mmCIF file of C-alpha atoms and ligand atoms in Angstrom:
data_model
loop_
_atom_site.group_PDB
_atom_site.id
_atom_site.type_symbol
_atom_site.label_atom_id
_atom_site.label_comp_id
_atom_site.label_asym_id
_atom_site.label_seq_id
_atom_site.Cartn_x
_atom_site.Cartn_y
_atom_site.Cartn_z
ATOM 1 C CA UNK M 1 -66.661 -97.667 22.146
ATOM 2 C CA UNK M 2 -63.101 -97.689 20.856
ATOM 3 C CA UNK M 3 -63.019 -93.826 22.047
ATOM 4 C CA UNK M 4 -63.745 -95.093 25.436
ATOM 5 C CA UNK M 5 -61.193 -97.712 25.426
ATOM 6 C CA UNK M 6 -58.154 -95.462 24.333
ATOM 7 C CA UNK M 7 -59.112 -92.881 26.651
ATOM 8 C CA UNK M 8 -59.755 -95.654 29.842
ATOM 9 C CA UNK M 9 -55.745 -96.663 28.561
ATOM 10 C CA UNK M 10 -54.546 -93.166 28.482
ATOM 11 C CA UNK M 11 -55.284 -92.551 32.000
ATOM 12 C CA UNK M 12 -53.980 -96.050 33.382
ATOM 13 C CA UNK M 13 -51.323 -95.341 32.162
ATOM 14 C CA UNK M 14 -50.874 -91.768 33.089
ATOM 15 C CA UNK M 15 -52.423 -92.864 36.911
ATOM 16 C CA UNK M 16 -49.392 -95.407 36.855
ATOM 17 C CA UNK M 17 -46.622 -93.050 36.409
ATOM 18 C CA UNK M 18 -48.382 -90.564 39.322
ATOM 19 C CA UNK M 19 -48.349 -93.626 41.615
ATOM 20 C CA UNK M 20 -44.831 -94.730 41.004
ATOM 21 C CA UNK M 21 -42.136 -91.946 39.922
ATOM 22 C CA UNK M 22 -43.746 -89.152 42.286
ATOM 23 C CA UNK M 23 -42.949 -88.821 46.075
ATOM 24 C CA UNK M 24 -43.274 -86.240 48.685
ATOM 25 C CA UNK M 25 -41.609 -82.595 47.900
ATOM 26 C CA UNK M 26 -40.618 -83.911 44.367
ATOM 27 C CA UNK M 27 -40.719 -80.608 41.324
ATOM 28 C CA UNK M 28 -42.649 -82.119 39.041
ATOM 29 C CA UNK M 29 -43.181 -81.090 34.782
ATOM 30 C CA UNK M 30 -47.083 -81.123 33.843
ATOM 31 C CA UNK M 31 -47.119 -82.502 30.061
ATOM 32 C CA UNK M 32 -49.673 -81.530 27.653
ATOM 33 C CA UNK M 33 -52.616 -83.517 25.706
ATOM 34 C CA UNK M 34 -55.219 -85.723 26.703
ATOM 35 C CA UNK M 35 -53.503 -88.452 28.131
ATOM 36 C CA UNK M 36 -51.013 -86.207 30.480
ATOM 37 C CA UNK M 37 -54.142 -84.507 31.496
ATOM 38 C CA UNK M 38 -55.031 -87.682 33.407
ATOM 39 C CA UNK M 39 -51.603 -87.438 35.090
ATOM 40 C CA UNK M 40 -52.454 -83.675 36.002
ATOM 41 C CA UNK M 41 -56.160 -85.068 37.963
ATOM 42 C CA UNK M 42 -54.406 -87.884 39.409
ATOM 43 C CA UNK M 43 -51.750 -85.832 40.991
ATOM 44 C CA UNK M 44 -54.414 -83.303 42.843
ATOM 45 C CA UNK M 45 -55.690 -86.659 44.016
ATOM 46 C CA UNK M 46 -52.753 -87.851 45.585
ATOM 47 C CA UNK M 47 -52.393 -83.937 46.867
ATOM 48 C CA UNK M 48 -56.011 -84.463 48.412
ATOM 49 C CA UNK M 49 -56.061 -87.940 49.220
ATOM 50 C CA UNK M 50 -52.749 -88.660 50.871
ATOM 51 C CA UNK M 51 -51.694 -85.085 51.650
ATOM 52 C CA UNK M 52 -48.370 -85.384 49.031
ATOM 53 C CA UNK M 53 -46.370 -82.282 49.250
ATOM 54 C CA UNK M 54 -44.811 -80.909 45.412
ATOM 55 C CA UNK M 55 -42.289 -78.006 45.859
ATOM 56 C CA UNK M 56 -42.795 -77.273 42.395
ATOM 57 C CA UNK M 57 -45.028 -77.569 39.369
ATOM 58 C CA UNK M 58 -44.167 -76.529 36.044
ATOM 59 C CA UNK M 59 -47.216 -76.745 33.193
ATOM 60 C CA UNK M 60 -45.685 -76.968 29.604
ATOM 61 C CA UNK M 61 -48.586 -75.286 28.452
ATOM 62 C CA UNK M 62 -51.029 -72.332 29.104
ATOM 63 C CA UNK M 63 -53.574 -75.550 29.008
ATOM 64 C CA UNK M 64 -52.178 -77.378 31.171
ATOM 65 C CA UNK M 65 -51.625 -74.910 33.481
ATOM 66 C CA UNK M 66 -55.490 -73.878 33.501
ATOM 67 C CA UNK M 67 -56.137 -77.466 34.027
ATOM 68 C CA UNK M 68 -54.113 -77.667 37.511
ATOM 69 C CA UNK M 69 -55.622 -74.542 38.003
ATOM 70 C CA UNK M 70 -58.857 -76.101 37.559
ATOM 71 C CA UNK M 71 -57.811 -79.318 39.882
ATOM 72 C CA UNK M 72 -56.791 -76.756 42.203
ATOM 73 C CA UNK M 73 -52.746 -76.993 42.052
ATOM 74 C CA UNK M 74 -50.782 -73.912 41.344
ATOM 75 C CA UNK M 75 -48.577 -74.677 37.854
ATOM 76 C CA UNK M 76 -46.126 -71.848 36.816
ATOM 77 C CA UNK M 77 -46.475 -71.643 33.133
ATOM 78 C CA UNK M 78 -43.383 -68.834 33.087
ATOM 79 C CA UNK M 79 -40.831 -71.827 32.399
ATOM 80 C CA UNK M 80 -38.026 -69.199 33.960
ATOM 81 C CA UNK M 81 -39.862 -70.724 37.338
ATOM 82 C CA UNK M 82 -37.389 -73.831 36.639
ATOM 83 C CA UNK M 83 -34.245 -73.524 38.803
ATOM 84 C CA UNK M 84 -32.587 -76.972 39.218
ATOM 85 C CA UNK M 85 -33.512 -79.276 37.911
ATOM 86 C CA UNK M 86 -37.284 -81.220 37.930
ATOM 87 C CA UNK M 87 -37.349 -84.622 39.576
ATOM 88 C CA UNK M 88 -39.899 -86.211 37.020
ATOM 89 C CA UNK M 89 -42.260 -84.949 33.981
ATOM 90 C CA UNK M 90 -45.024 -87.078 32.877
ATOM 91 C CA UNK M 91 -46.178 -86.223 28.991
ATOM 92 C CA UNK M 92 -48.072 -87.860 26.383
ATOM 93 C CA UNK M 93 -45.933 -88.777 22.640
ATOM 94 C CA UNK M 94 -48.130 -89.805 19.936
ATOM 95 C CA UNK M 95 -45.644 -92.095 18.580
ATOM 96 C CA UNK M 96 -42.861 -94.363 20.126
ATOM 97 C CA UNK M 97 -40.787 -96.403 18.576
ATOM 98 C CA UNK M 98 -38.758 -99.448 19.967
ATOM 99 C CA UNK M 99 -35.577 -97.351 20.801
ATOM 100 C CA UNK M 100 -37.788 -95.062 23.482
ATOM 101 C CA UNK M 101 -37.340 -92.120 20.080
ATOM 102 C CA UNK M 102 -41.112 -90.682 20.281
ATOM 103 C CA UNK M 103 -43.140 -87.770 18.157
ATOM 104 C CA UNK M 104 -44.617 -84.692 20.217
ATOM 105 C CA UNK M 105 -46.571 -82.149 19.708
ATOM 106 C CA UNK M 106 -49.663 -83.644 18.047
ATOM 107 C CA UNK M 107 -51.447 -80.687 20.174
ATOM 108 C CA UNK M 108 -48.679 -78.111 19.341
ATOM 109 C CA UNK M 109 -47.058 -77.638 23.123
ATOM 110 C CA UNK M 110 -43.665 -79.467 21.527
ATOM 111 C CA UNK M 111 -41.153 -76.615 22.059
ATOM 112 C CA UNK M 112 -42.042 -75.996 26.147
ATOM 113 C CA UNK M 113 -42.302 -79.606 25.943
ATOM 114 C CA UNK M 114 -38.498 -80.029 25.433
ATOM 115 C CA UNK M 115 -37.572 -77.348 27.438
ATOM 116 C CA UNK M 116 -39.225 -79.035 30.282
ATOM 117 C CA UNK M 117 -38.020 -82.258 29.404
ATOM 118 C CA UNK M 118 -34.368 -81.073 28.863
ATOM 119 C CA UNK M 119 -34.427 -79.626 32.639
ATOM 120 C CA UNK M 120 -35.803 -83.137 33.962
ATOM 121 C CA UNK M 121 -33.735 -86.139 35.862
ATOM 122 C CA UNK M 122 -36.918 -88.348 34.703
ATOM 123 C CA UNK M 123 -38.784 -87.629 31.857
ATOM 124 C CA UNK M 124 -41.714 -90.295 31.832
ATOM 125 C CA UNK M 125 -43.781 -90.781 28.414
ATOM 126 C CA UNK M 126 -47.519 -91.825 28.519
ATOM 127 C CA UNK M 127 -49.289 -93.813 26.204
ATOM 128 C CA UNK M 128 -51.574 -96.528 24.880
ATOM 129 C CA UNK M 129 -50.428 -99.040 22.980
ATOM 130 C CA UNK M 130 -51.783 -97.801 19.641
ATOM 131 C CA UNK M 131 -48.547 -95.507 19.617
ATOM 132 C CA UNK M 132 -45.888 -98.048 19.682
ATOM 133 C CA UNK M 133 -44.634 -98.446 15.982
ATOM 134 C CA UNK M 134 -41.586 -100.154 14.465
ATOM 135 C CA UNK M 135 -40.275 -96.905 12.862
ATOM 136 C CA UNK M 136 -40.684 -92.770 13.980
ATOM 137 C CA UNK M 137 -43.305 -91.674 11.433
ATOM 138 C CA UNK M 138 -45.368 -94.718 10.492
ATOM 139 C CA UNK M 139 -48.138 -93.901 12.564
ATOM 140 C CA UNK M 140 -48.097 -89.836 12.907
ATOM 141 C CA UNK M 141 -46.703 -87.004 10.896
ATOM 142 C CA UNK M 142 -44.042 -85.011 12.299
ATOM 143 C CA UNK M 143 -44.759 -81.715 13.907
ATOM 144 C CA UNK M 144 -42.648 -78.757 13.061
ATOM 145 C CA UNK M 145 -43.043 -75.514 14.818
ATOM 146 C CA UNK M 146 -41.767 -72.276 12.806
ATOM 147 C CA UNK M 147 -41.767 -68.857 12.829
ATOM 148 C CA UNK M 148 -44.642 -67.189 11.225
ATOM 149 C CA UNK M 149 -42.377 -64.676 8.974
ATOM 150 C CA UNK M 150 -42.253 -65.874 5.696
ATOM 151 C CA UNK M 151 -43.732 -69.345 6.922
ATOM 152 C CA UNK M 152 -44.267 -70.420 2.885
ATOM 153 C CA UNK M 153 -40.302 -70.402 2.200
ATOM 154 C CA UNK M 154 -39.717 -71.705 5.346
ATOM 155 C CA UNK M 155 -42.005 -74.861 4.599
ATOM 156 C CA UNK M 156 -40.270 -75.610 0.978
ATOM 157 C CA UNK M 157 -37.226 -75.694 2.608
ATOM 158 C CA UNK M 158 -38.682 -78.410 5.265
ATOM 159 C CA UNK M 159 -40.187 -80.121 2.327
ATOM 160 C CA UNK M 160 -36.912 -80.232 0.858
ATOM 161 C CA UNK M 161 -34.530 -82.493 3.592
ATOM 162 C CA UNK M 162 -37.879 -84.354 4.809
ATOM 163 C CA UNK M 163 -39.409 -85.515 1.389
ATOM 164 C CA UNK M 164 -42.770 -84.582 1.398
ATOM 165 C CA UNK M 165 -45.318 -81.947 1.537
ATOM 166 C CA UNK M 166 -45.847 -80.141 4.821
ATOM 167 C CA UNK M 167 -49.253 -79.305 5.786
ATOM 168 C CA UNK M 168 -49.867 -75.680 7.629
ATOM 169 C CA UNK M 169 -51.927 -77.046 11.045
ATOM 170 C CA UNK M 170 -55.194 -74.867 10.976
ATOM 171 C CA UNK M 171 -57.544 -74.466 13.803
ATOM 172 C CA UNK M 172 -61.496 -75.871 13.295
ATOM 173 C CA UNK M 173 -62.511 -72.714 11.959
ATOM 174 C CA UNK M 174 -59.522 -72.757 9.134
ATOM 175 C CA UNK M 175 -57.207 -70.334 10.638
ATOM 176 C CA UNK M 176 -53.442 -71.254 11.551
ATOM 177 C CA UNK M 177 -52.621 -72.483 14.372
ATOM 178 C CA UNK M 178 -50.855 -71.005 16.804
ATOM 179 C CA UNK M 179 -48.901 -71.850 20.117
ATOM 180 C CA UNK M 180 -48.658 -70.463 22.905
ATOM 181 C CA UNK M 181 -45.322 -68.521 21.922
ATOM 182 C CA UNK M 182 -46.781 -67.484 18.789
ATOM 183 C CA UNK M 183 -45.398 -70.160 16.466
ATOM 184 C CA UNK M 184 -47.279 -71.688 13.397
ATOM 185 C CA UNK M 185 -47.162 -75.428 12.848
ATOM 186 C CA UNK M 186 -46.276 -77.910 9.884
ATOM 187 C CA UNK M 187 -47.175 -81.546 10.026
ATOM 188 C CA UNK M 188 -45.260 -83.399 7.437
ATOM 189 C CA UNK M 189 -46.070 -87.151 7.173
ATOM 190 C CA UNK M 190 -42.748 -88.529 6.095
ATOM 191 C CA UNK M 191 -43.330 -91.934 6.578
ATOM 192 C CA UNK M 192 -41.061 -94.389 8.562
ATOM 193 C CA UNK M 193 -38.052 -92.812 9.241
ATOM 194 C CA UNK M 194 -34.810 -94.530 8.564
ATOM 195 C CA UNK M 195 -32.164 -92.271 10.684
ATOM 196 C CA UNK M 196 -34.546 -90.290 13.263
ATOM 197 C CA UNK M 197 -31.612 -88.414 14.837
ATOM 198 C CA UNK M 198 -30.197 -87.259 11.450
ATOM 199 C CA UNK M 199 -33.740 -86.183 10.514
ATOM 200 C CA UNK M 200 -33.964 -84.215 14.007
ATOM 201 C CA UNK M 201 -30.822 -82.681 13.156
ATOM 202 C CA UNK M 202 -31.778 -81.465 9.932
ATOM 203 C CA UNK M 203 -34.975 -80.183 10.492
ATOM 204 C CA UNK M 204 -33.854 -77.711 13.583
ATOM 205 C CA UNK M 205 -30.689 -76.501 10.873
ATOM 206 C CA UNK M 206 -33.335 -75.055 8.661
ATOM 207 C CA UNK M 207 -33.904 -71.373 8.962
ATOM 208 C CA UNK M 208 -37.292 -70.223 10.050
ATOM 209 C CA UNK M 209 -37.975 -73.507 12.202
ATOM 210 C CA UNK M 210 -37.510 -73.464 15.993
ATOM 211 C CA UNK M 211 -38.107 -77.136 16.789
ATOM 212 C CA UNK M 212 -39.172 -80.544 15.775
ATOM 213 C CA UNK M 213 -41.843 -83.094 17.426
ATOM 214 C CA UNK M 214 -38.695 -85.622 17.383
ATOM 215 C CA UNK M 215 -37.324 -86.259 20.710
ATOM 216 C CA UNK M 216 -34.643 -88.648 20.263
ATOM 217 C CA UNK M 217 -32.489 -89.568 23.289
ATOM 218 C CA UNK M 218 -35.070 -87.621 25.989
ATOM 219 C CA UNK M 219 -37.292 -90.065 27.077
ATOM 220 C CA UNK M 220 -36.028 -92.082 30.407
ATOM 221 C CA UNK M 221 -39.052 -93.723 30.818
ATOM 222 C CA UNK M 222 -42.066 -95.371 28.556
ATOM 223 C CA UNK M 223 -44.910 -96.667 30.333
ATOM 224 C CA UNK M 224 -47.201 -98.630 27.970
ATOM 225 C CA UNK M 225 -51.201 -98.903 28.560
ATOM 226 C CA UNK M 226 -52.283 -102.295 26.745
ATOM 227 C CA UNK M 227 -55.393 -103.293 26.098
ATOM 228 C CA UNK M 228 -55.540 -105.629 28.560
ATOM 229 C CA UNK M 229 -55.418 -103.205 30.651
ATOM 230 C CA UNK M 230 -51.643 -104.179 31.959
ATOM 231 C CA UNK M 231 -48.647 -101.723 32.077
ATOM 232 C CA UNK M 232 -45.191 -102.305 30.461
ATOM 233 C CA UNK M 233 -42.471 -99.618 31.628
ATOM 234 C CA UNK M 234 -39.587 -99.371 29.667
ATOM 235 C CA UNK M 235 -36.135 -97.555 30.926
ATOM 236 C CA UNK M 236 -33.618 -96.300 29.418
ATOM 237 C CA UNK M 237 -30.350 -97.833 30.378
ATOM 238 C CA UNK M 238 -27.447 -95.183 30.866
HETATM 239 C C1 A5P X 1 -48.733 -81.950 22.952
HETATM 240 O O1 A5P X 1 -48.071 -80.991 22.169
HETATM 241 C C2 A5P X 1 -48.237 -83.296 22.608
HETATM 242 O O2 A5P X 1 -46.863 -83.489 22.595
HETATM 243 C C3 A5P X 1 -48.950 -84.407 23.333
HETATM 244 O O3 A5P X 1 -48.278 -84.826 24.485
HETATM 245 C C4 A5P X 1 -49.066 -85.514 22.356
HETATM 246 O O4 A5P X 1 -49.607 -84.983 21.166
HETATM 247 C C5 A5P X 1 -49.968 -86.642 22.846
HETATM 248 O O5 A5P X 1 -51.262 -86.173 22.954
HETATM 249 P P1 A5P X 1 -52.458 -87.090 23.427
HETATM 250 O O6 A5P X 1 -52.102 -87.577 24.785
HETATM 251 O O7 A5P X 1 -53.656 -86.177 23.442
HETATM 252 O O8 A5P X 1 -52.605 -88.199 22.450
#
């Protein structure tokens, strides 16, 4: 039941940001997970249903791409296909906090993820409300993507400036993980984090690692799902 309530949130509020930050001839930045996935079957909807014209559609993951593909909407997954910049992204987080900092890459797309977002005039976050916390890392451990080469070393060293023992992500059947530009994962639950863009900082200085599920400062826009079923959007002031 509580599955089928989070998932009913996910794509209000994923439907919400299709209806309201994309217009006609817009480039628009697929996210990746299960709640941006909603986003992804809304938008062929509004392709179908109202005849809305993209010039562009970016997928920040092979996934996401073979899920346009699916909803059939052409998504370049080559992220070279960006020239200009995007008018919006929608993506998932699974953590915000009350500063519009979140956590990506609970489903290991985080690097393309920023690259997308970093090319994007609005990049919109989608969630329920069960990913709102007071502080980054309460709720979900931090994702680290890293190099493969000498991935042990490489983790001691993350364990070192974040405080606690990273965890290698492994797929169901117990081998690593791997994304789709080759990169192993480390999930380190740090608890709440006092200084999140310090932390960020840190994390991408240490040798071996190419990127961290922080994203502080990228978010313009948080649209909320509650369990009413109401939306709260949030926008960052410049
Ligand atoms: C993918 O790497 C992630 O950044 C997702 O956007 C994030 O993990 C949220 O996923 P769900 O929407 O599936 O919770």
């Amino acid at each position: 039941m509580e599955e089928i309530l989070s998932h009913n949130l996910k794509e209000i509020a994923s439907r919400y940001a299709v209806n309201n930050f994309v217009e006609n001839g817009m480039t628009v930045g697929l996210g990746s997970g299960s709640t941006a996935a909603y986003a992804v079957e809304a938008l062929a909807e509004r392709i179908s249903s109202e005849g809305l014209g993209i010039a562009k559609m970016i997928a920040t993951s092979a996934e996401t791409s073979r899920l346009a593909f699916f909803h059939g909407m052409t998504a370049a997954r080559e992220l070279n296909a960006i020239t200009g910049w995007l008018d919006v992204t929608i993506d998932g987080a699974d953590e915000v906090d009350p500063d519009m900092n979140v956590i990506k890459g609970g489903g290991g797309a985080l690097v393309r993820e920023r690259l997308v977002a970093l090319r994007t005039k609005r990049e919109v976050i989608v969630v329920d409300e069960s990913k709102l916390s007071s502080s980054l890392g309460e709720r979900h451990a931090v994702p680290i993507m890293i190099v493969p080469a000498a991935w042990e070393t490489t983790a001691e060293r993350v364990a070192d400036v974040c405080g606690a023992t990273p965890k290698l992500r492994l797929t169901p059947v117990g081998d690593p993980f791997v994304s789709d530009d080759g990169l192993y994962c480390l999930d380190v639950e740090t608890g709440p984090i006092g200084d999140v863009a310090k932390l960020e900082q840190r994390i991408k200085l240490i040798t071996g690692v190419v990127d961290s599920g922080l994203f502080v400062g990228i978010a313009h826009t948080i649209v909320v799902a509650k369990s009413d079923g109401k939306v709260d959007v949030y926008d960052r002031s410049e």
